[in-house]
Coordinates of C-alpha atoms in Angstrom, one line a residue:
M1 CA 0.0 0.0 0.0
N2 CA 1.5 3.3 -1.0
S3 CA 0.7 6.7 0.4
P4 CA -1.2 8.1 -2.7
S5 CA -3.7 5.2 -2.6
S6 CA -4.4 5.7 1.1
S7 CA -5.5 9.2 0.5
L8 CA -7.4 8.6 -2.7
R9 CA -11.2 9.1 -2.3
V10 CA -13.3 6.9 -4.6
I11 CA -17.1 6.8 -4.9
V12 CA -18.5 3.6 -6.4
I13 CA -22.1 3.8 -7.7
G14 CA -23.9 0.5 -7.8
G15 CA -24.7 -2.2 -5.2
G16 CA -24.4 -5.2 -7.6
I17 CA -21.5 -7.6 -8.1
L18 CA -19.5 -5.2 -10.2
G19 CA -19.8 -2.4 -7.6
A20 CA -19.2 -4.6 -4.6
S21 CA -16.2 -6.4 -6.2
S22 CA -14.6 -3.1 -7.3
A23 CA -15.3 -1.4 -3.9
L24 CA -13.5 -4.2 -2.0
Q25 CA -10.5 -4.3 -4.4
L26 CA -10.2 -0.5 -4.1
A27 CA -10.3 -0.7 -0.3
R28 CA -7.7 -3.5 -0.4
L29 CA -5.4 -1.1 -2.3
G30 CA -5.8 1.5 0.4
A31 CA -8.3 3.9 -1.2
R32 CA -11.0 5.5 0.9
V33 CA -14.1 4.1 -0.7
T34 CA -17.8 4.9 -0.4
L35 CA -20.3 2.6 -2.1
V36 CA -23.5 4.3 -3.0
T37 CA -26.7 2.6 -4.2
E38 CA -30.0 3.9 -5.4
G39 CA -31.9 1.2 -3.6
G40 CA -30.7 -1.8 -1.6
L41 CA -27.7 -4.1 -2.3
S42 CA -28.2 -6.6 -5.1
S43 CA -31.6 -5.0 -5.7
E44 CA -31.2 -4.8 -9.5
A45 CA -29.7 -7.2 -12.1
S46 CA -27.5 -9.0 -9.6
G47 CA -30.5 -10.0 -7.6
R48 CA -32.2 -11.6 -10.6
S49 CA -29.4 -13.2 -12.5
L50 CA -29.1 -16.8 -13.4
A51 CA -25.4 -16.3 -12.6
W52 CA -24.0 -19.0 -14.8
L53 CA -20.2 -19.0 -14.7
N54 CA -19.1 -19.9 -18.2
S55 CA -17.4 -19.0 -21.4
A56 CA -19.3 -21.4 -23.6
R57 CA -20.3 -21.1 -27.3
F58 CA -19.1 -18.3 -29.5
R59 CA -17.4 -14.9 -28.6
S60 CA -14.3 -12.9 -29.4
A61 CA -11.0 -14.4 -28.4
E62 CA -10.3 -11.4 -26.1
Y63 CA -13.7 -11.7 -24.3
H64 CA -13.2 -15.5 -23.9
K65 CA -9.8 -15.0 -22.4
L66 CA -11.2 -12.4 -19.9
R67 CA -14.1 -14.7 -18.9
M68 CA -11.8 -17.6 -18.4
I69 CA -9.6 -15.5 -16.0
G70 CA -12.9 -14.5 -14.3
I71 CA -13.7 -18.1 -13.7
D72 CA -10.2 -18.7 -12.4
R73 CA -10.9 -16.0 -9.7
Y74 CA -14.0 -17.9 -8.7
R75 CA -11.9 -21.1 -8.4
T76 CA -9.6 -19.2 -6.0
L77 CA -12.7 -18.0 -4.0
A78 CA -14.1 -21.6 -3.9
A79 CA -10.8 -22.8 -2.3
R80 CA -11.2 -20.1 0.3
Y81 CA -14.8 -21.1 1.0
P82 CA -14.8 -24.8 0.3
A83 CA -18.1 -25.5 2.0
A84 CA -20.0 -22.4 0.7
P85 CA -23.4 -23.4 -0.6
W86 CA -23.6 -20.3 -2.8
L87 CA -20.7 -21.2 -5.2
R88 CA -20.7 -24.5 -7.0
F89 CA -18.7 -26.0 -9.9
D90 CA -20.9 -28.9 -11.0
G91 CA -20.8 -28.2 -14.7
G92 CA -23.2 -26.9 -17.4
L93 CA -25.3 -28.8 -19.9
T94 CA -26.5 -27.2 -23.1
W95 CA -28.7 -28.4 -26.0
D96 CA -30.4 -26.6 -28.9
A97 CA -33.8 -26.9 -30.6
D98 CA -34.3 -29.7 -33.2
D99 CA -34.4 -27.3 -36.2
N100 CA -32.2 -25.3 -38.4
S101 CA -31.0 -23.2 -35.5
N102 CA -29.2 -26.2 -33.9
R103 CA -25.5 -25.4 -33.7
I104 CA -24.5 -28.0 -31.1
A105 CA -22.0 -29.8 -33.4
E106 CA -20.5 -26.5 -34.5
A107 CA -20.3 -25.2 -30.9
F108 CA -18.6 -28.4 -29.7
A109 CA -16.0 -28.2 -32.5
H110 CA -15.3 -24.6 -31.6
E111 CA -15.0 -25.2 -27.9
Q112 CA -12.6 -28.1 -28.5
S113 CA -10.5 -25.9 -30.9
I114 CA -10.0 -23.3 -28.2
G115 CA -9.3 -25.8 -25.4
Y116 CA -12.6 -25.3 -23.6
D117 CA -13.4 -28.4 -21.6
A118 CA -16.4 -30.0 -23.4
R119 CA -18.0 -33.3 -24.0
L120 CA -20.6 -34.1 -26.6
L121 CA -23.2 -36.5 -25.2
A122 CA -26.0 -38.4 -26.8
P123 CA -29.2 -38.1 -24.7
E124 CA -28.9 -41.6 -23.3
Q125 CA -25.4 -40.7 -22.0
V126 CA -26.4 -37.7 -19.9
A127 CA -27.7 -39.5 -16.8
A128 CA -24.4 -41.1 -16.2
V129 CA -22.6 -37.7 -16.3
T130 CA -24.9 -35.3 -14.5
P131 CA -28.0 -36.0 -12.5
G132 CA -31.5 -34.5 -12.3
V133 CA -32.1 -34.1 -16.1
D134 CA -35.0 -35.6 -18.1
V135 CA -33.1 -37.0 -21.0
R136 CA -36.3 -37.2 -23.1
A137 CA -36.1 -33.4 -23.4
I138 CA -32.7 -33.5 -25.0
T139 CA -32.8 -33.2 -28.8
R140 CA -31.4 -35.9 -31.1
Q141 CA -28.3 -33.8 -31.9
G142 CA -27.2 -34.3 -28.3
A143 CA -26.0 -32.0 -25.6
I144 CA -22.6 -30.4 -24.6
F145 CA -21.5 -30.9 -21.0
N146 CA -18.9 -28.4 -19.8
P147 CA -17.5 -29.8 -16.5
G148 CA -15.6 -26.7 -15.6
E149 CA -18.7 -24.4 -15.4
G150 CA -20.7 -23.5 -12.3
W151 CA -23.0 -21.0 -10.7
V152 CA -22.9 -18.4 -7.9
D153 CA -25.7 -16.9 -5.8
L154 CA -24.8 -13.3 -6.2
P155 CA -26.6 -11.8 -3.3
S156 CA -24.8 -14.2 -1.0
L157 CA -21.4 -13.3 -2.6
I158 CA -22.1 -9.6 -2.4
R159 CA -22.7 -9.9 1.3
V160 CA -19.4 -11.8 1.8
L161 CA -17.5 -9.2 -0.3
L162 CA -19.0 -6.2 1.5
D163 CA -18.4 -7.7 5.0
E164 CA -14.7 -7.6 4.2
F165 CA -15.1 -4.2 2.7
A166 CA -16.6 -2.8 5.9
T167 CA -13.7 -4.3 8.0
L168 CA -11.3 -2.3 5.8
G169 CA -13.1 0.9 6.6
G170 CA -15.4 1.1 3.5
E171 CA -18.6 3.0 3.8
I172 CA -21.9 1.7 2.4
V173 CA -24.8 4.1 1.7
T174 CA -28.0 2.4 0.5
Q175 CA -31.4 3.9 -0.4
A176 CA -29.6 7.0 -1.6
G177 CA -31.8 7.6 -4.6
R178 CA -30.6 8.2 -8.2
A179 CA -27.0 9.4 -8.4
T180 CA -25.4 12.0 -10.6
V181 CA -21.6 12.3 -11.1
E182 CA -20.5 15.9 -10.4
I183 CA -18.0 17.4 -12.8
K184 CA -15.8 20.3 -11.8
G185 CA -12.9 21.7 -13.9
G186 CA -13.6 19.1 -16.5
R187 CA -13.1 16.1 -14.2
A188 CA -15.2 13.9 -11.9
A189 CA -15.3 15.5 -8.5
G190 CA -18.0 13.7 -6.6
V191 CA -21.5 12.4 -6.5
S192 CA -24.9 13.8 -5.6
T193 CA -28.1 11.9 -5.1
T194 CA -31.8 12.7 -5.2
S195 CA -32.0 12.0 -1.5
G196 CA -29.9 15.1 -0.9
K197 CA -26.6 13.3 -0.1
R198 CA -23.4 14.5 -1.6
F199 CA -19.9 12.9 -1.7
E200 CA -16.7 14.5 -2.8
A201 CA -14.2 12.3 -4.6
D202 CA -11.0 12.1 -6.6
A203 CA -12.5 9.4 -8.8
V204 CA -15.9 7.9 -9.5
L205 CA -16.7 4.4 -10.8
V206 CA -20.2 4.0 -12.2
A207 CA -21.1 0.4 -12.0
A208 CA -24.8 1.0 -12.0
G209 CA -25.9 -1.7 -14.4
A210 CA -28.4 -0.7 -17.0
A211 CA -28.2 3.0 -15.9
V212 CA -24.6 3.4 -17.1
P213 CA -25.4 4.5 -20.7
R214 CA -27.9 7.1 -19.5
M215 CA -25.5 8.4 -16.9
V216 CA -22.5 8.8 -19.2
S217 CA -24.7 10.5 -21.8
D218 CA -24.9 13.4 -19.3
V219 CA -21.2 14.1 -20.0
G220 CA -21.5 13.6 -23.8
V221 CA -20.3 10.0 -23.9
R222 CA -22.2 7.4 -26.0
I223 CA -22.3 3.8 -25.0
P224 CA -24.7 1.9 -27.4
D225 CA -27.1 -0.1 -25.4
A226 CA -29.0 -3.3 -26.1
T227 CA -30.4 -3.9 -22.6
P228 CA -33.5 -6.1 -22.5
I229 CA -36.0 -6.6 -19.7
S230 CA -35.3 -9.9 -18.0
L231 CA -37.5 -12.1 -15.8
L232 CA -36.1 -14.6 -13.3
V233 CA -38.4 -17.0 -11.4
R234 CA -37.5 -18.7 -8.1
S235 CA -39.3 -21.9 -7.0
K236 CA -40.0 -23.1 -3.6
P237 CA -37.6 -25.9 -2.4
L238 CA -38.1 -29.2 -4.2
K239 CA -36.4 -32.5 -4.7
A240 CA -35.0 -32.1 -8.2
G241 CA -31.5 -33.6 -7.8
L242 CA -30.2 -31.1 -10.3
R243 CA -26.5 -30.1 -10.0
A244 CA -25.5 -28.6 -13.3
V245 CA -26.7 -25.4 -14.9
L246 CA -29.1 -26.2 -17.8
N247 CA -29.2 -24.0 -20.9
T248 CA -32.0 -25.4 -23.2
P249 CA -34.1 -24.1 -26.1
R250 CA -37.0 -23.1 -23.9
V251 CA -35.6 -22.5 -20.4
A252 CA -32.3 -22.1 -18.4
V253 CA -32.3 -23.6 -14.9
R254 CA -29.9 -23.8 -12.0
P255 CA -30.1 -24.9 -8.4
T256 CA -30.0 -22.5 -5.4
P257 CA -28.3 -22.8 -2.0
D258 CA -31.6 -23.6 -0.3
G259 CA -32.7 -26.5 -2.5
A260 CA -34.9 -24.5 -4.9
I261 CA -34.3 -23.7 -8.5
V262 CA -34.2 -20.4 -10.5
F263 CA -35.1 -20.2 -14.2
D264 CA -35.5 -17.9 -17.1
A265 CA -35.9 -17.8 -20.9
A266 CA -35.4 -15.4 -23.7
W267 CA -39.0 -15.8 -24.9
S268 CA -40.4 -14.7 -21.6
E269 CA -38.7 -11.3 -21.9
D270 CA -41.0 -10.5 -24.8
E271 CA -44.0 -11.1 -22.7
V272 CA -43.2 -8.6 -20.0
I273 CA -45.4 -5.6 -20.2
R274 CA -43.6 -2.2 -19.9
H275 CA -45.7 0.7 -18.7
A276 CA -45.1 4.3 -19.5
D277 CA -44.2 5.1 -15.9
G278 CA -41.3 2.8 -16.0
T279 CA -42.9 -0.1 -14.2
Y280 CA -43.3 -3.7 -15.4
E281 CA -46.1 -6.1 -15.4
V282 CA -45.6 -9.9 -15.6
Q283 CA -48.6 -12.1 -16.5
E284 CA -49.4 -15.1 -14.4
S285 CA -49.5 -17.2 -17.6
T286 CA -45.9 -16.3 -18.4
V287 CA -44.7 -17.4 -15.0
Q288 CA -46.7 -20.6 -15.2
K289 CA -45.4 -21.4 -18.6
L290 CA -41.8 -20.9 -17.5
A291 CA -42.4 -23.2 -14.5
E292 CA -43.8 -25.8 -16.9
E293 CA -40.8 -25.5 -19.2
A294 CA -38.5 -25.9 -16.2
S295 CA -40.4 -29.0 -15.0
A296 CA -40.1 -30.5 -18.5
V297 CA -36.3 -30.6 -18.4
L298 CA -36.0 -32.0 -14.8
A299 CA -36.0 -35.7 -14.0
G300 CA -39.4 -36.8 -12.9
N301 CA -41.0 -33.6 -14.1
P302 CA -41.7 -32.4 -10.6
K303 CA -44.5 -29.9 -9.9
I304 CA -42.8 -26.5 -9.5
E305 CA -44.4 -24.1 -7.0
V306 CA -43.3 -20.5 -7.6
D307 CA -41.9 -18.7 -4.7
S308 CA -41.1 -15.3 -6.3
Y309 CA -39.8 -13.6 -9.4
G310 CA -37.8 -10.6 -10.3
V311 CA -38.2 -8.4 -13.4
G312 CA -36.1 -5.5 -14.7
P313 CA -33.3 -4.4 -17.1
K314 CA -30.4 -6.8 -17.8
P315 CA -27.3 -4.8 -18.8
V316 CA -26.2 -5.7 -22.3
P317 CA -23.9 -3.5 -24.5
Q318 CA -25.0 -3.3 -28.1
D319 CA -22.0 -5.1 -29.4
G320 CA -22.1 -7.8 -26.7
E321 CA -18.6 -6.9 -25.4
P322 CA -17.8 -5.4 -22.0
V323 CA -17.4 -1.6 -21.6
L324 CA -14.7 -1.2 -18.9
G325 CA -12.4 1.6 -17.8
A326 CA -11.9 5.4 -17.9
L327 CA -13.8 7.9 -19.9
D328 CA -11.1 9.6 -21.9
A329 CA -13.1 12.8 -22.1
V330 CA -13.6 13.1 -18.3
P331 CA -10.6 12.4 -16.1
G332 CA -11.5 10.6 -12.9
Y333 CA -14.7 9.0 -14.4
F334 CA -14.7 5.2 -14.8
V335 CA -17.4 2.8 -15.9
A336 CA -18.2 -0.9 -15.7
F337 CA -21.0 -2.1 -18.0
T338 CA -21.2 -5.7 -19.2
H339 CA -23.3 -8.7 -19.8
S340 CA -22.5 -11.7 -17.7
G341 CA -21.7 -9.6 -14.6
A342 CA -21.5 -12.9 -12.6
T343 CA -18.6 -14.4 -14.6
M344 CA -16.9 -11.1 -15.0
G345 CA -17.6 -9.8 -11.5
L346 CA -14.4 -10.6 -9.6
I347 CA -11.8 -10.0 -12.3
T348 CA -13.5 -6.7 -13.4
G349 CA -13.2 -5.3 -9.8
E350 CA -9.6 -6.4 -9.6
L351 CA -8.5 -4.8 -12.9
L352 CA -10.5 -1.6 -12.5
A353 CA -9.2 -1.0 -8.9
R354 CA -5.6 -1.2 -10.2
E355 CA -6.4 1.3 -12.9
I356 CA -8.2 3.8 -10.6
V357 CA -5.6 3.6 -7.8
A358 CA -2.3 3.1 -9.7
G359 CA -3.1 4.1 -13.2
E360 CA -2.3 0.6 -14.4
V361 CA -4.4 -0.1 -17.5
S362 CA -4.4 -3.8 -18.0
P363 CA -3.9 -5.1 -21.6
L364 CA -6.8 -7.5 -20.9
L365 CA -9.1 -4.5 -21.1
A366 CA -7.6 -2.9 -24.3
K367 CA -10.5 -4.1 -26.5
F368 CA -13.2 -3.1 -24.0
R369 CA -12.5 0.6 -23.4
P370 CA -15.4 3.1 -23.6
A371 CA -13.4 5.1 -26.3
R372 CA -14.2 2.5 -28.9
F373 CA -17.6 4.1 -29.5
A374 CA -16.2 7.6 -30.0

């Protein structure tokens, strides 16, 4: 820890995994950090994320590399908390629809070519590899099992990270209302909120999920946005026997620490009703249909009782690639905006903290800078 870092004042906006991870890493480097959230901790996308830890299928080589390093950080965390029920590496199982969109063979060949651990299984082989799956739901092209994948319960992880953050002297301000980055002399100088709170800072990191593009537009920076509205449903505890994360044509499913399952699907996003006042309405028929689709891929097709659901924006940059690092136009202003915040959460916080405190811009982030949209 050097003396400049111990006097650096940093405000982190956002109470999800990116904000919590970054705040902790900044505090570890000696910065004086305040984490500010509009509502509660993990009350937005991190609280309704499937949180599948993976780098499966197709993406750029640079993004794949960063995701793999992100998974490595979770492996380190798992070694530190070997009995944690909120972090599991029991693999992922993926299959496609039985139509022209099926790319299982192509995806398997690609994953093998880049060294991603993958097995192509016929439906009748699945039960011997991973339990809890109704193999009758798997299409004739087979399924890919990725044994190195896993899942994390983000609200649980965020609590663990912020407990350590607090012991390092970090301050957490929840229910602060919508935040605005204050600019003085052409640089980020602090944060003000609609609740009347104000915080002075030497640097500000905006890790506010879907709000990032809107917030940076206030300083003339454009981040193209493809954020959809997502819906994640949580069941009541059931005896499903599922261990892997399932990614199937009609539903994605994973276990939870308390013996329930959570599940979502791309088609359900289209059925969410968006009202003019910014609120969302979810039809009971959509939730029920999702529960039926989840039951159909589980062994024994158990009756799924819905406990709750979450609905709201899921941060996704328009080009699908992360947006991480400093705004060139505004010194002291940093952003974190990405899909797959779970997989990227720990490594993003680590790399951004080094950049903010020590000015070390990691080559891992070279392709993902906000300036690429200038």
